[in-house]
JSON list of C-alpha atoms in Angstrom, two decimals:
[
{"chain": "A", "resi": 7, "resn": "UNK", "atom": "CA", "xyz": [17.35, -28.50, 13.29]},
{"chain": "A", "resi": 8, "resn": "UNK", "atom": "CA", "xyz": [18.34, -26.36, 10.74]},
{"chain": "A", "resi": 9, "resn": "UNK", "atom": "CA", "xyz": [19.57, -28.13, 7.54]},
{"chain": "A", "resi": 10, "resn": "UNK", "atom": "CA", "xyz": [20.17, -24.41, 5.60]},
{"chain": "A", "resi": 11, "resn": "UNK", "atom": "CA", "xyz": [21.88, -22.02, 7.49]},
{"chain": "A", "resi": 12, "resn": "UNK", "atom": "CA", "xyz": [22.70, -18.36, 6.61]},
{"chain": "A", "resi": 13, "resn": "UNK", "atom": "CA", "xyz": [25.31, -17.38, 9.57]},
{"chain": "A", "resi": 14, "resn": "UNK", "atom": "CA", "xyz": [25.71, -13.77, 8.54]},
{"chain": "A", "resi": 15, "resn": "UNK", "atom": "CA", "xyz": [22.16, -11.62, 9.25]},
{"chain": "A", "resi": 16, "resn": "UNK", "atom": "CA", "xyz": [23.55, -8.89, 7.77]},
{"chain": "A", "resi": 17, "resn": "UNK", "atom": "CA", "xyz": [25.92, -7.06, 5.13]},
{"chain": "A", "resi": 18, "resn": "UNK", "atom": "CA", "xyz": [27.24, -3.85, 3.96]},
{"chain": "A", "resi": 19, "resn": "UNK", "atom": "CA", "xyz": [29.22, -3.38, 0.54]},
{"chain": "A", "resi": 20, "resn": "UNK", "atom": "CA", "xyz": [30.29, -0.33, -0.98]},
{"chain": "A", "resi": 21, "resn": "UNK", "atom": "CA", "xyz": [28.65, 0.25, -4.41]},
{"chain": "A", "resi": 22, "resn": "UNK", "atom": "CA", "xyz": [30.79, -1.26, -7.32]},
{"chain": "A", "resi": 23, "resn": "UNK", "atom": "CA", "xyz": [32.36, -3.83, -5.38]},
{"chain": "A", "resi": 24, "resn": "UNK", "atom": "CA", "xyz": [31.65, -7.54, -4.97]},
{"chain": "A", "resi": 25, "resn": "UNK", "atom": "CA", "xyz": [28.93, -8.70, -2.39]},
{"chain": "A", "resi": 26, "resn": "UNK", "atom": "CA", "xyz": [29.46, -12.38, -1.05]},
{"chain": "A", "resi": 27, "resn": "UNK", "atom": "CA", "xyz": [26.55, -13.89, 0.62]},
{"chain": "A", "resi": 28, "resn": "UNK", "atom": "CA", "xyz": [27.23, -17.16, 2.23]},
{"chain": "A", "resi": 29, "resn": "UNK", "atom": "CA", "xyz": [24.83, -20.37, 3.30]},
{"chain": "A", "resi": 30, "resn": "UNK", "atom": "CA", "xyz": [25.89, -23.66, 4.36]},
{"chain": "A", "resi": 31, "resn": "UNK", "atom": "CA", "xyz": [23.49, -26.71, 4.45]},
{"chain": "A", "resi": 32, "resn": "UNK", "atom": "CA", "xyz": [23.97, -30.16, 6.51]},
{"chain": "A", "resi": 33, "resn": "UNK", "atom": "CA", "xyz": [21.98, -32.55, 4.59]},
{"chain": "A", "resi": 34, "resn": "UNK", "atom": "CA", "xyz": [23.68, -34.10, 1.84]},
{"chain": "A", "resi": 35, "resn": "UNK", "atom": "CA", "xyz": [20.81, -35.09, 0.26]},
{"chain": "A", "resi": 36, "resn": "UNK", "atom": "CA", "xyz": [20.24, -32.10, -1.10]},
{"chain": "A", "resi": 37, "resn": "UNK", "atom": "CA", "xyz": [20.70, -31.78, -4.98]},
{"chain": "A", "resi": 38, "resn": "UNK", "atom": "CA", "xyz": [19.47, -28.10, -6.06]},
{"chain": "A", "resi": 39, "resn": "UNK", "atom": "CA", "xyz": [19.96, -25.15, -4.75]},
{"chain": "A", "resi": 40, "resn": "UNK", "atom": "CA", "xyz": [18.31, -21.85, -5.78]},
{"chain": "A", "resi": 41, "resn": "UNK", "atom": "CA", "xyz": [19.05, -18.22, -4.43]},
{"chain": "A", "resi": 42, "resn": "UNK", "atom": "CA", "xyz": [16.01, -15.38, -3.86]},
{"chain": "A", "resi": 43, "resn": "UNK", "atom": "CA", "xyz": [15.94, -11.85, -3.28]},
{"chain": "A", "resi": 44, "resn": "UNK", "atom": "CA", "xyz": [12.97, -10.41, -1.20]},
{"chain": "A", "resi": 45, "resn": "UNK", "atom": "CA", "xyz": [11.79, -6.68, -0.78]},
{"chain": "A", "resi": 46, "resn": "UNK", "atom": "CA", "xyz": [9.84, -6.33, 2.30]},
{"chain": "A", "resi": 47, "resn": "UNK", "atom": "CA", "xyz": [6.33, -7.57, 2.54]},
{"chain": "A", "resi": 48, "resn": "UNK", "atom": "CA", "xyz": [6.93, -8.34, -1.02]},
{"chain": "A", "resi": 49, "resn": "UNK", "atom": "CA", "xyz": [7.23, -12.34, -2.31]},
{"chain": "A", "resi": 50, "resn": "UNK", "atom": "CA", "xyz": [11.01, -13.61, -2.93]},
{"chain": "A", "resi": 51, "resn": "UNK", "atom": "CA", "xyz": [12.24, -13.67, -6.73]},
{"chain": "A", "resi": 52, "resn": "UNK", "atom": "CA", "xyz": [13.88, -15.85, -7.79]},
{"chain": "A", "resi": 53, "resn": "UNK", "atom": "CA", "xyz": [17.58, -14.91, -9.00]},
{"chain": "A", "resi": 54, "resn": "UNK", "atom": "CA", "xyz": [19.88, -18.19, -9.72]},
{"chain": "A", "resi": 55, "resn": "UNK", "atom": "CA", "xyz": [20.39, -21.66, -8.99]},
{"chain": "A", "resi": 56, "resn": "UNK", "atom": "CA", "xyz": [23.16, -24.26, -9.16]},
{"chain": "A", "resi": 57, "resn": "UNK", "atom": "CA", "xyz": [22.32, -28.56, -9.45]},
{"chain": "A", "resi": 58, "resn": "UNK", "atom": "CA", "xyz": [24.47, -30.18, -7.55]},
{"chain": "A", "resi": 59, "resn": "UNK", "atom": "CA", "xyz": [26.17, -31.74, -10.76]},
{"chain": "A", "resi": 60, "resn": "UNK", "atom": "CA", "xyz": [27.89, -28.11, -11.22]},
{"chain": "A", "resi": 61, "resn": "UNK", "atom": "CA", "xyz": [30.19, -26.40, -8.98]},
{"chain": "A", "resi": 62, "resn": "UNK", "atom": "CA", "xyz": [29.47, -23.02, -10.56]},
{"chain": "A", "resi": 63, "resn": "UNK", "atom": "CA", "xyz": [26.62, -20.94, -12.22]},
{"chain": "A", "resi": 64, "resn": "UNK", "atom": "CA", "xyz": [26.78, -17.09, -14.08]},
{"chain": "A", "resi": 65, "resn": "UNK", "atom": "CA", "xyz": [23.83, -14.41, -15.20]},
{"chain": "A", "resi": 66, "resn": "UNK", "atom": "CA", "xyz": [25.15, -11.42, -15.60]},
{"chain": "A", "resi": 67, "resn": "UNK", "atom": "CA", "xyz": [26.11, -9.83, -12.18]},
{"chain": "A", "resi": 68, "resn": "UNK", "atom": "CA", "xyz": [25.79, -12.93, -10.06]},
{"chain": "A", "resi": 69, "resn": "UNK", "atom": "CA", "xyz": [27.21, -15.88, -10.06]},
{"chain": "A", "resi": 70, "resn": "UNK", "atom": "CA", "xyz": [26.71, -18.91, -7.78]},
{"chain": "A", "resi": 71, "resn": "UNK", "atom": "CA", "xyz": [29.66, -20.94, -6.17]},
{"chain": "A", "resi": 72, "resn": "UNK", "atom": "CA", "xyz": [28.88, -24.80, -4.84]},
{"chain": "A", "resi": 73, "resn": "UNK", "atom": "CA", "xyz": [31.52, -26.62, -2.90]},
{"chain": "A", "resi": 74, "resn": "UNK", "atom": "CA", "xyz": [30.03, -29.91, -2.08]},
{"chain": "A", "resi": 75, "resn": "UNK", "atom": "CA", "xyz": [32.60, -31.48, 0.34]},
{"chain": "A", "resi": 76, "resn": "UNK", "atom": "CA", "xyz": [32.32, -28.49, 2.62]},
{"chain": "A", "resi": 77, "resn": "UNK", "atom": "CA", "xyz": [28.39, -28.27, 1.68]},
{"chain": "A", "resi": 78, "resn": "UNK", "atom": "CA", "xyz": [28.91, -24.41, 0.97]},
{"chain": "A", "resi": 79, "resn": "UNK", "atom": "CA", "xyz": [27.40, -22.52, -1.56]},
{"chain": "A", "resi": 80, "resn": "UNK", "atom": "CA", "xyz": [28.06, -18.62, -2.43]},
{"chain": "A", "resi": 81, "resn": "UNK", "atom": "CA", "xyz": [26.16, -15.74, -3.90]},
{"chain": "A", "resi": 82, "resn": "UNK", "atom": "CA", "xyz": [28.53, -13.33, -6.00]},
{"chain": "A", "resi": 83, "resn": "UNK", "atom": "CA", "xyz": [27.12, -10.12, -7.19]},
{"chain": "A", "resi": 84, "resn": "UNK", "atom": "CA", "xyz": [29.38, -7.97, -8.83]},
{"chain": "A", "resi": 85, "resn": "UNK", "atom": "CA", "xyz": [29.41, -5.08, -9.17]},
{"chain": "A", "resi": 86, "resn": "UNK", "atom": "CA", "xyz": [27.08, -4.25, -6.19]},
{"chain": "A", "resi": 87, "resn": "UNK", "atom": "CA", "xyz": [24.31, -1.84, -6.83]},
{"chain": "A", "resi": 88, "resn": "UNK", "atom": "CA", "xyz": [21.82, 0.32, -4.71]},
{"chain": "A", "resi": 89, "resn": "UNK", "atom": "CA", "xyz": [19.00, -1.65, -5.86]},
{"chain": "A", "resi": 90, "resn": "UNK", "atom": "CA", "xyz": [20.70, -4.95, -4.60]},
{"chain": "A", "resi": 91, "resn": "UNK", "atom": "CA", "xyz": [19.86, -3.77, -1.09]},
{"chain": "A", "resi": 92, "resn": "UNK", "atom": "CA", "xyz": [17.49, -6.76, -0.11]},
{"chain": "A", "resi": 93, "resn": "UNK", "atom": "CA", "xyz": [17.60, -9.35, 1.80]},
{"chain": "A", "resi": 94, "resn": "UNK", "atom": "CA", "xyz": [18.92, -12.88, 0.62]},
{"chain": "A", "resi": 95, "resn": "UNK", "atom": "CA", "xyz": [17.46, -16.04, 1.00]},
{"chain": "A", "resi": 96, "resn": "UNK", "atom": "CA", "xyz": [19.61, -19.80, -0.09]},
{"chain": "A", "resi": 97, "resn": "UNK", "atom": "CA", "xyz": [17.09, -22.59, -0.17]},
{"chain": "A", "resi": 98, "resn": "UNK", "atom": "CA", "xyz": [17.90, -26.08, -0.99]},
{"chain": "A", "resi": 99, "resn": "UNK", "atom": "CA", "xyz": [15.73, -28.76, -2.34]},
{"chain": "A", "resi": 100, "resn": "UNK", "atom": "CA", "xyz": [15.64, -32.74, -3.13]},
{"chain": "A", "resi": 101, "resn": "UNK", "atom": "CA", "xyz": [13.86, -35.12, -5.00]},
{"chain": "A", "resi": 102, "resn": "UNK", "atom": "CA", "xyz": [11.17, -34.85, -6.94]},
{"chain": "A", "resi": 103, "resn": "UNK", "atom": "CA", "xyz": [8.25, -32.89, -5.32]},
{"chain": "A", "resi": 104, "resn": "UNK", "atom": "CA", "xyz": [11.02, -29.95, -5.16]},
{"chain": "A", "resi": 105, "resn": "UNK", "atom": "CA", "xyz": [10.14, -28.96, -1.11]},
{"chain": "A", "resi": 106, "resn": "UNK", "atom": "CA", "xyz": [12.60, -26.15, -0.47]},
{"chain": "A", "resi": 107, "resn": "UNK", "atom": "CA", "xyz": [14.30, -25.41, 2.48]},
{"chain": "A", "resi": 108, "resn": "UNK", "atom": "CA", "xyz": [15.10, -21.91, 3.17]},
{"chain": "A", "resi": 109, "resn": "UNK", "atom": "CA", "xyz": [17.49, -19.92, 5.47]},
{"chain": "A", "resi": 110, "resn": "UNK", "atom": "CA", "xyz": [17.17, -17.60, 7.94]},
{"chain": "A", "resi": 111, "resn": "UNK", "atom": "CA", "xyz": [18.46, -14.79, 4.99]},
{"chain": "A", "resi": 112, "resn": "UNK", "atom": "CA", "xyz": [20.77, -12.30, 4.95]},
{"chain": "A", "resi": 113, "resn": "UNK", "atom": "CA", "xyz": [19.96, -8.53, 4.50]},
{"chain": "A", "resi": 114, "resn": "UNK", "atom": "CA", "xyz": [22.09, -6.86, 1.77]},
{"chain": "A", "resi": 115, "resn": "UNK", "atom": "CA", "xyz": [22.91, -2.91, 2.22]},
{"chain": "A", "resi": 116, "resn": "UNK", "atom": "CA", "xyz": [24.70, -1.46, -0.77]},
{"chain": "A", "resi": 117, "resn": "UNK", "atom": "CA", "xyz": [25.94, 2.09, 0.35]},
{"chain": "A", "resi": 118, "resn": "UNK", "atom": "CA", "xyz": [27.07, 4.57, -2.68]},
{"chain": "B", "resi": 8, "resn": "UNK", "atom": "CA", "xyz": [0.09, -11.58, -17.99]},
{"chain": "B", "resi": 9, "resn": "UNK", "atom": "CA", "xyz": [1.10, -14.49, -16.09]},
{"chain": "B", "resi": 10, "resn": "UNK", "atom": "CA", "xyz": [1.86, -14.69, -12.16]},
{"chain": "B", "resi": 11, "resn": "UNK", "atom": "CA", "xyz": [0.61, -15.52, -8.98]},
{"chain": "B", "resi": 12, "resn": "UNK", "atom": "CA", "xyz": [-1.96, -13.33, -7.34]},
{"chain": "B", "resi": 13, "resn": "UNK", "atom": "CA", "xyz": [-2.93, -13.32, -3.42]},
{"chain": "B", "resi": 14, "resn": "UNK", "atom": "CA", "xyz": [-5.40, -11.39, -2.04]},
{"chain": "B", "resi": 15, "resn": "UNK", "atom": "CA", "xyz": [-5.90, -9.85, 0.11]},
{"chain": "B", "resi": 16, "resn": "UNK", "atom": "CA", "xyz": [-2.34, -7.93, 1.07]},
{"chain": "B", "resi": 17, "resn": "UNK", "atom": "CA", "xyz": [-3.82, -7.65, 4.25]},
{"chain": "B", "resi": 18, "resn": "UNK", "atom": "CA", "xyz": [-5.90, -8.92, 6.46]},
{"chain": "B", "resi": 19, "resn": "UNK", "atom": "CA", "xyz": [-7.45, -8.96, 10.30]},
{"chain": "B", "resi": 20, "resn": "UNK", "atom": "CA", "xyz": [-9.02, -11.05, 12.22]},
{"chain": "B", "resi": 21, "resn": "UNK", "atom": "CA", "xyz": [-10.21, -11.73, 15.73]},
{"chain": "B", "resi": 22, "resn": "UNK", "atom": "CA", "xyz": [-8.52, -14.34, 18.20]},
{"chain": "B", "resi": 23, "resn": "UNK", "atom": "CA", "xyz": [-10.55, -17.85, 17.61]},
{"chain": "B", "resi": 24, "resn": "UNK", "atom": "CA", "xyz": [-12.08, -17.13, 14.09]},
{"chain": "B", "resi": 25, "resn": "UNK", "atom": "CA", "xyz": [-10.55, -19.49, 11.14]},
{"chain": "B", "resi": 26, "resn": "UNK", "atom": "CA", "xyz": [-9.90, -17.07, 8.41]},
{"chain": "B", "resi": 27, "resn": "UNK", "atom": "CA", "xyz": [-9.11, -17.76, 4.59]},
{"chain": "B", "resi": 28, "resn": "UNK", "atom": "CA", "xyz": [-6.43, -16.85, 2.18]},
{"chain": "B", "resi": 29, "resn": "UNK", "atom": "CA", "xyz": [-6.46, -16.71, -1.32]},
{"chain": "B", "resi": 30, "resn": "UNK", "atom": "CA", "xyz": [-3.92, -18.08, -3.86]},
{"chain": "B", "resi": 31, "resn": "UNK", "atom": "CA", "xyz": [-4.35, -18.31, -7.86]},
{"chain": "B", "resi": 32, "resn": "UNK", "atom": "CA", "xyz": [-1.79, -18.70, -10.51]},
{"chain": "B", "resi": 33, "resn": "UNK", "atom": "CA", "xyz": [-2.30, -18.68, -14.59]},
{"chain": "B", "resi": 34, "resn": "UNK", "atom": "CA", "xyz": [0.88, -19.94, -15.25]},
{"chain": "B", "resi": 35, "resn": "UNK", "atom": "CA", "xyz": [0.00, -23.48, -15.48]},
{"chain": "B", "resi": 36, "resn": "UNK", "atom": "CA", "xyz": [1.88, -25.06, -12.81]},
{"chain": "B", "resi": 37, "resn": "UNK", "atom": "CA", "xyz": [0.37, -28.10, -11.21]},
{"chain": "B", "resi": 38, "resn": "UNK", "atom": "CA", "xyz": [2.61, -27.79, -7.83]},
{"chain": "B", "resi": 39, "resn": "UNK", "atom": "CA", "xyz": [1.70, -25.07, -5.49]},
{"chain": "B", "resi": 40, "resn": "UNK", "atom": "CA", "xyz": [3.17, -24.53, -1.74]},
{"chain": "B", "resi": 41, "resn": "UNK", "atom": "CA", "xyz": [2.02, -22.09, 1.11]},
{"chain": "B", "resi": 42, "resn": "UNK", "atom": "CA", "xyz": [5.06, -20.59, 3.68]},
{"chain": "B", "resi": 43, "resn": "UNK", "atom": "CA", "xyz": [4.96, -18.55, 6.37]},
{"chain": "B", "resi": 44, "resn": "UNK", "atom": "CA", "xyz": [7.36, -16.29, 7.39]},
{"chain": "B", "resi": 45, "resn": "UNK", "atom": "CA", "xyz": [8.51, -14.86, 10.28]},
{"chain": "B", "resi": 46, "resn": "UNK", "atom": "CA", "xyz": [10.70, -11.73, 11.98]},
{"chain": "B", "resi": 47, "resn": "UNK", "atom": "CA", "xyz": [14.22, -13.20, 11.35]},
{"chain": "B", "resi": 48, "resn": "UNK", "atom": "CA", "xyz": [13.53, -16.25, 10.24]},
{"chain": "B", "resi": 49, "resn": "UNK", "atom": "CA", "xyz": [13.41, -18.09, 6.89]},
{"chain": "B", "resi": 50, "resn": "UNK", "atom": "CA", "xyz": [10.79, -19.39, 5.01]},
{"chain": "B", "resi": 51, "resn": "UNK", "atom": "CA", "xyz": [8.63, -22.58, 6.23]},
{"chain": "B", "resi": 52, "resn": "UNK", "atom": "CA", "xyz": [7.02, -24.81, 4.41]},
{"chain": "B", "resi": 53, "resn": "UNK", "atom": "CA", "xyz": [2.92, -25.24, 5.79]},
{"chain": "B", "resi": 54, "resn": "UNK", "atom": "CA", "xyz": [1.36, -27.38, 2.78]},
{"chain": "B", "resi": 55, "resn": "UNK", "atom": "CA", "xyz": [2.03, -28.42, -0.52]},
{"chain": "B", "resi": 56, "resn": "UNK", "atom": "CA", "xyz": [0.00, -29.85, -3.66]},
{"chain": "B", "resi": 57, "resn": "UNK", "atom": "CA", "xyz": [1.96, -31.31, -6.56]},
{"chain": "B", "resi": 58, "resn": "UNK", "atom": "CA", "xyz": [-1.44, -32.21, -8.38]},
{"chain": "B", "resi": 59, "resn": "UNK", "atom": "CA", "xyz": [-4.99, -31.41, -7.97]},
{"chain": "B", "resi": 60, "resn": "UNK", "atom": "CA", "xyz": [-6.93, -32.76, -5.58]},
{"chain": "B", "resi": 61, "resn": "UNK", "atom": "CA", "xyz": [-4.18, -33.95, -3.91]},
{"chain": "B", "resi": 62, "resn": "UNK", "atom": "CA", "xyz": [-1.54, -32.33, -1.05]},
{"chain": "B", "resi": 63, "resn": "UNK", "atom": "CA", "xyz": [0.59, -32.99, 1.86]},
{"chain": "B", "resi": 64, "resn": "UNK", "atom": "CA", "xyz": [1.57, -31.61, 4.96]},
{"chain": "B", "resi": 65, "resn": "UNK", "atom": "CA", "xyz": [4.93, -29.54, 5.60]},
{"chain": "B", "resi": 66, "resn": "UNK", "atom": "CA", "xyz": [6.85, -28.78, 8.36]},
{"chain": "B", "resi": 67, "resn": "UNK", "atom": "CA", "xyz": [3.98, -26.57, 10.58]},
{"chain": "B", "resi": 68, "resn": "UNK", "atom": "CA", "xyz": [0.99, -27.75, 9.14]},
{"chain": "B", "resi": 69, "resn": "UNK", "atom": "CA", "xyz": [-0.92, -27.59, 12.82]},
{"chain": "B", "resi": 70, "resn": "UNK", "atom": "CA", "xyz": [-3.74, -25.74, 12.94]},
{"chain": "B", "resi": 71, "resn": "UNK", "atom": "CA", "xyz": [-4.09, -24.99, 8.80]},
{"chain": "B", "resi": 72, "resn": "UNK", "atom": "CA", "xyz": [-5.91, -26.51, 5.93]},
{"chain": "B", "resi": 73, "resn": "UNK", "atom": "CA", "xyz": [-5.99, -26.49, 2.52]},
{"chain": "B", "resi": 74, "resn": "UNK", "atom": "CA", "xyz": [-7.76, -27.87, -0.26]},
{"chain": "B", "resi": 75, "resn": "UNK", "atom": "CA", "xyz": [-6.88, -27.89, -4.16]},
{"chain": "B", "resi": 76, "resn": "UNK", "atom": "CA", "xyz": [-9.83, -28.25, -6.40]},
{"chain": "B", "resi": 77, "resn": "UNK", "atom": "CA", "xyz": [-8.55, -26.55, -9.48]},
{"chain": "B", "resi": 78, "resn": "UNK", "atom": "CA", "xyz": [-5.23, -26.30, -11.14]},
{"chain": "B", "resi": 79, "resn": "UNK", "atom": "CA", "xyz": [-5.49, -22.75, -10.49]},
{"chain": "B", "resi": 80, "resn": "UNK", "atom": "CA", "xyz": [-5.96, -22.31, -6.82]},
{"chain": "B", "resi": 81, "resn": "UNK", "atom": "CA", "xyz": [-5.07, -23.37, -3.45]},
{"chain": "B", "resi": 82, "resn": "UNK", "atom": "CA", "xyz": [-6.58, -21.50, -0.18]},
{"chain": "B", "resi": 83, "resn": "UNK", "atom": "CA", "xyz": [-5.04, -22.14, 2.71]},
{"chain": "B", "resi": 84, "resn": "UNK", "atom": "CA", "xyz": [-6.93, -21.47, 5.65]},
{"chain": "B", "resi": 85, "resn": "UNK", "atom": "CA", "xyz": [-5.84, -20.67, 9.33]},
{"chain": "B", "resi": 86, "resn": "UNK", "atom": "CA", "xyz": [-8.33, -22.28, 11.85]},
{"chain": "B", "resi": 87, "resn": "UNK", "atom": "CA", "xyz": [-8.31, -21.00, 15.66]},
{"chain": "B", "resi": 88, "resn": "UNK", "atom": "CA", "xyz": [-6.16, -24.40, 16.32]},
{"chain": "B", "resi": 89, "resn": "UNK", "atom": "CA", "xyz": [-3.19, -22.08, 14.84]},
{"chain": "B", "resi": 90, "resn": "UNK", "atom": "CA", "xyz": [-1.19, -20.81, 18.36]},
{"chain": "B", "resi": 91, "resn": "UNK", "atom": "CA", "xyz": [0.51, -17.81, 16.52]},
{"chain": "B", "resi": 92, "resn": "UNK", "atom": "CA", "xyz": [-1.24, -17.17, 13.61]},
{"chain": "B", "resi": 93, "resn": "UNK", "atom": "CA", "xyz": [0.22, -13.91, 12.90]},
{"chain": "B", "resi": 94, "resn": "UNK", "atom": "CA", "xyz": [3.04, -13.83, 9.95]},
{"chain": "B", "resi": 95, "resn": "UNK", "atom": "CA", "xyz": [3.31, -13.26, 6.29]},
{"chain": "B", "resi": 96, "resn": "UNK", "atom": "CA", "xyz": [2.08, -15.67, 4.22]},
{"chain": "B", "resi": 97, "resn": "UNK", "atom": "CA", "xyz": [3.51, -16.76, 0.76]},
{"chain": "B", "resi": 98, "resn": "UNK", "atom": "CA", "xyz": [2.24, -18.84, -1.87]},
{"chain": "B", "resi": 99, "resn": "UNK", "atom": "CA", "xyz": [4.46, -20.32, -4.60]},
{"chain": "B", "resi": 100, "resn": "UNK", "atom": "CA", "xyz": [4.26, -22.68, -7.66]},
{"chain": "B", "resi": 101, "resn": "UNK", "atom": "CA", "xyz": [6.45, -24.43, -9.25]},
{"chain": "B", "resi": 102, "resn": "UNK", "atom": "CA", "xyz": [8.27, -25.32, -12.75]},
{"chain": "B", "resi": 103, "resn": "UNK", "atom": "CA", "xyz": [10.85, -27.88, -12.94]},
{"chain": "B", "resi": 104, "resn": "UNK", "atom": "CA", "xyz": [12.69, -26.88, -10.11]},
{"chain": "B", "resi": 105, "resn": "UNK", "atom": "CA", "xyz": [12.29, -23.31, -9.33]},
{"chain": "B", "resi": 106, "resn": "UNK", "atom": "CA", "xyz": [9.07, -22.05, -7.49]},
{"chain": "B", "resi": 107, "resn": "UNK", "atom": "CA", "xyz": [7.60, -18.44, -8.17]},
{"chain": "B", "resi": 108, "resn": "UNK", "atom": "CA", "xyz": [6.11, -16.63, -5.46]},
{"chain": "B", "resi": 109, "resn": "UNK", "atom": "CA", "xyz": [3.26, -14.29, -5.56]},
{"chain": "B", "resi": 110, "resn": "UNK", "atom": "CA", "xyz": [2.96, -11.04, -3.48]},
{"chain": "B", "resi": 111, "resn": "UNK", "atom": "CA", "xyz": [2.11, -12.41, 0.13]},
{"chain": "B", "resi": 112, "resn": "UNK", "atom": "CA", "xyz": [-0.85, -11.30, 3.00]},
{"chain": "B", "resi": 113, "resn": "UNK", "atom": "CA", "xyz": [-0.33, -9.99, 6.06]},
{"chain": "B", "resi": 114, "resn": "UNK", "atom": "CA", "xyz": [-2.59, -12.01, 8.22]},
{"chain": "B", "resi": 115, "resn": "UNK", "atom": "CA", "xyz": [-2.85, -10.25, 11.88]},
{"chain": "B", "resi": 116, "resn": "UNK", "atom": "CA", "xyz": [-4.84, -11.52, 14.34]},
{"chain": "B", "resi": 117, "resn": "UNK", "atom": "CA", "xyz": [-6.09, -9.40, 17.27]}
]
């Protein structure tokens, strides 16, 4: 069962606009939620994250949108860059030993 | 300077030999966490360690072991139990809530 999903494999933006990455989760346990960008066969980095006490989280280009009821959360980067092109993982986590839960990703193509 | 170092980037082995993977991080963290990833799939979680000497099992922990004797490491090692042994392999550690990753091996087995 997959409590983190990432419905939308892939993306293509124009450079300059806004990139929206999407990722729903089912469990509502879940109380932190982190974002990570990944280079192939390169480790993720982390990016951003969002507690579940917030609804919204900015630095600098990206900013990260949680809507609870609908268990949604959002990946904004604007303005989209060349070096963006990645692909996206949304993990969510609970408690205190911090297990994360990732999604599937998305891969990010920024065209100029 | 700090990070998380794995070695090596890649690595191959035979069918049915268990084979070893290296994780160490200076950055102090006492949790540490081994994933594997797959073609089109997320991240999953194989074993974790919040404290040394100490660790639990994560979602596909058949057929791997670990062990954490200092702060600053935790092998993981794939035994010929493992069914599909062939993926990338991450190692992370953790500060409050975000984990750092290091560079990940290529374990292929032949």
């Amino acid at each position: 069962d997959q409590q983190v999903k990432q419905n939308s494999p892939s993306l293509s933006v124009q450079e300059g606009r806004i990139s929206i990455l999407n990722c729903d989760y089912t469990n509502s346990m879940f109380d932190y939620f982190l974002w990570y960008k990944k280079y192939p066969a390169e480790g993720p980095t982390f990016l951003i994250s969002i507690s579940s006490i917030k609804d919204k989280n900015e630095d600098g280009r990206f900013t990260v949108f949680l809507n609870k009821s609908a268990k949604h959360l959002s990946l904004h980067i604007v303005p989209s860059q060349p070096g963006d092109s990645a692909v996206y993982f949304c993990a969510a986590s609970f408690g205190t030993a911090s297990k994360l839960t990732f999604g599937t990703g998305t891969r990010l193509q920024v065209t100029l | 300077d700090g990070g998380i170092t794995q070695s090596p980037k890649y690595l191959f082995r035979k069918e049915g030999q268990n084979v070893t993977l290296s994780c160490e991080q200076n950055l102090n963290h006492d949790a540490m966490y081994w994933y594997r990833q797959d073609p089109g799939q997320g991240l999953r979680l194989i074993y974790y360690s919040q404290i040394v000497n100490d660790f639990q099992k994560g979602d596909i922990a058949e057929g791997y072991s670990v062990s954490r004797e200092k702060k600053e490491s935790f092998p993981l090692t794939v035994t010929s139990a493992q069914k599909n042994p062939t993926a990338f392999y991450l190692c992370a550690s953790r500060t409050n809530n975000e984990q750092f990753f290091g560079p990940g091996t290529r374990l292929t087995v032949l």
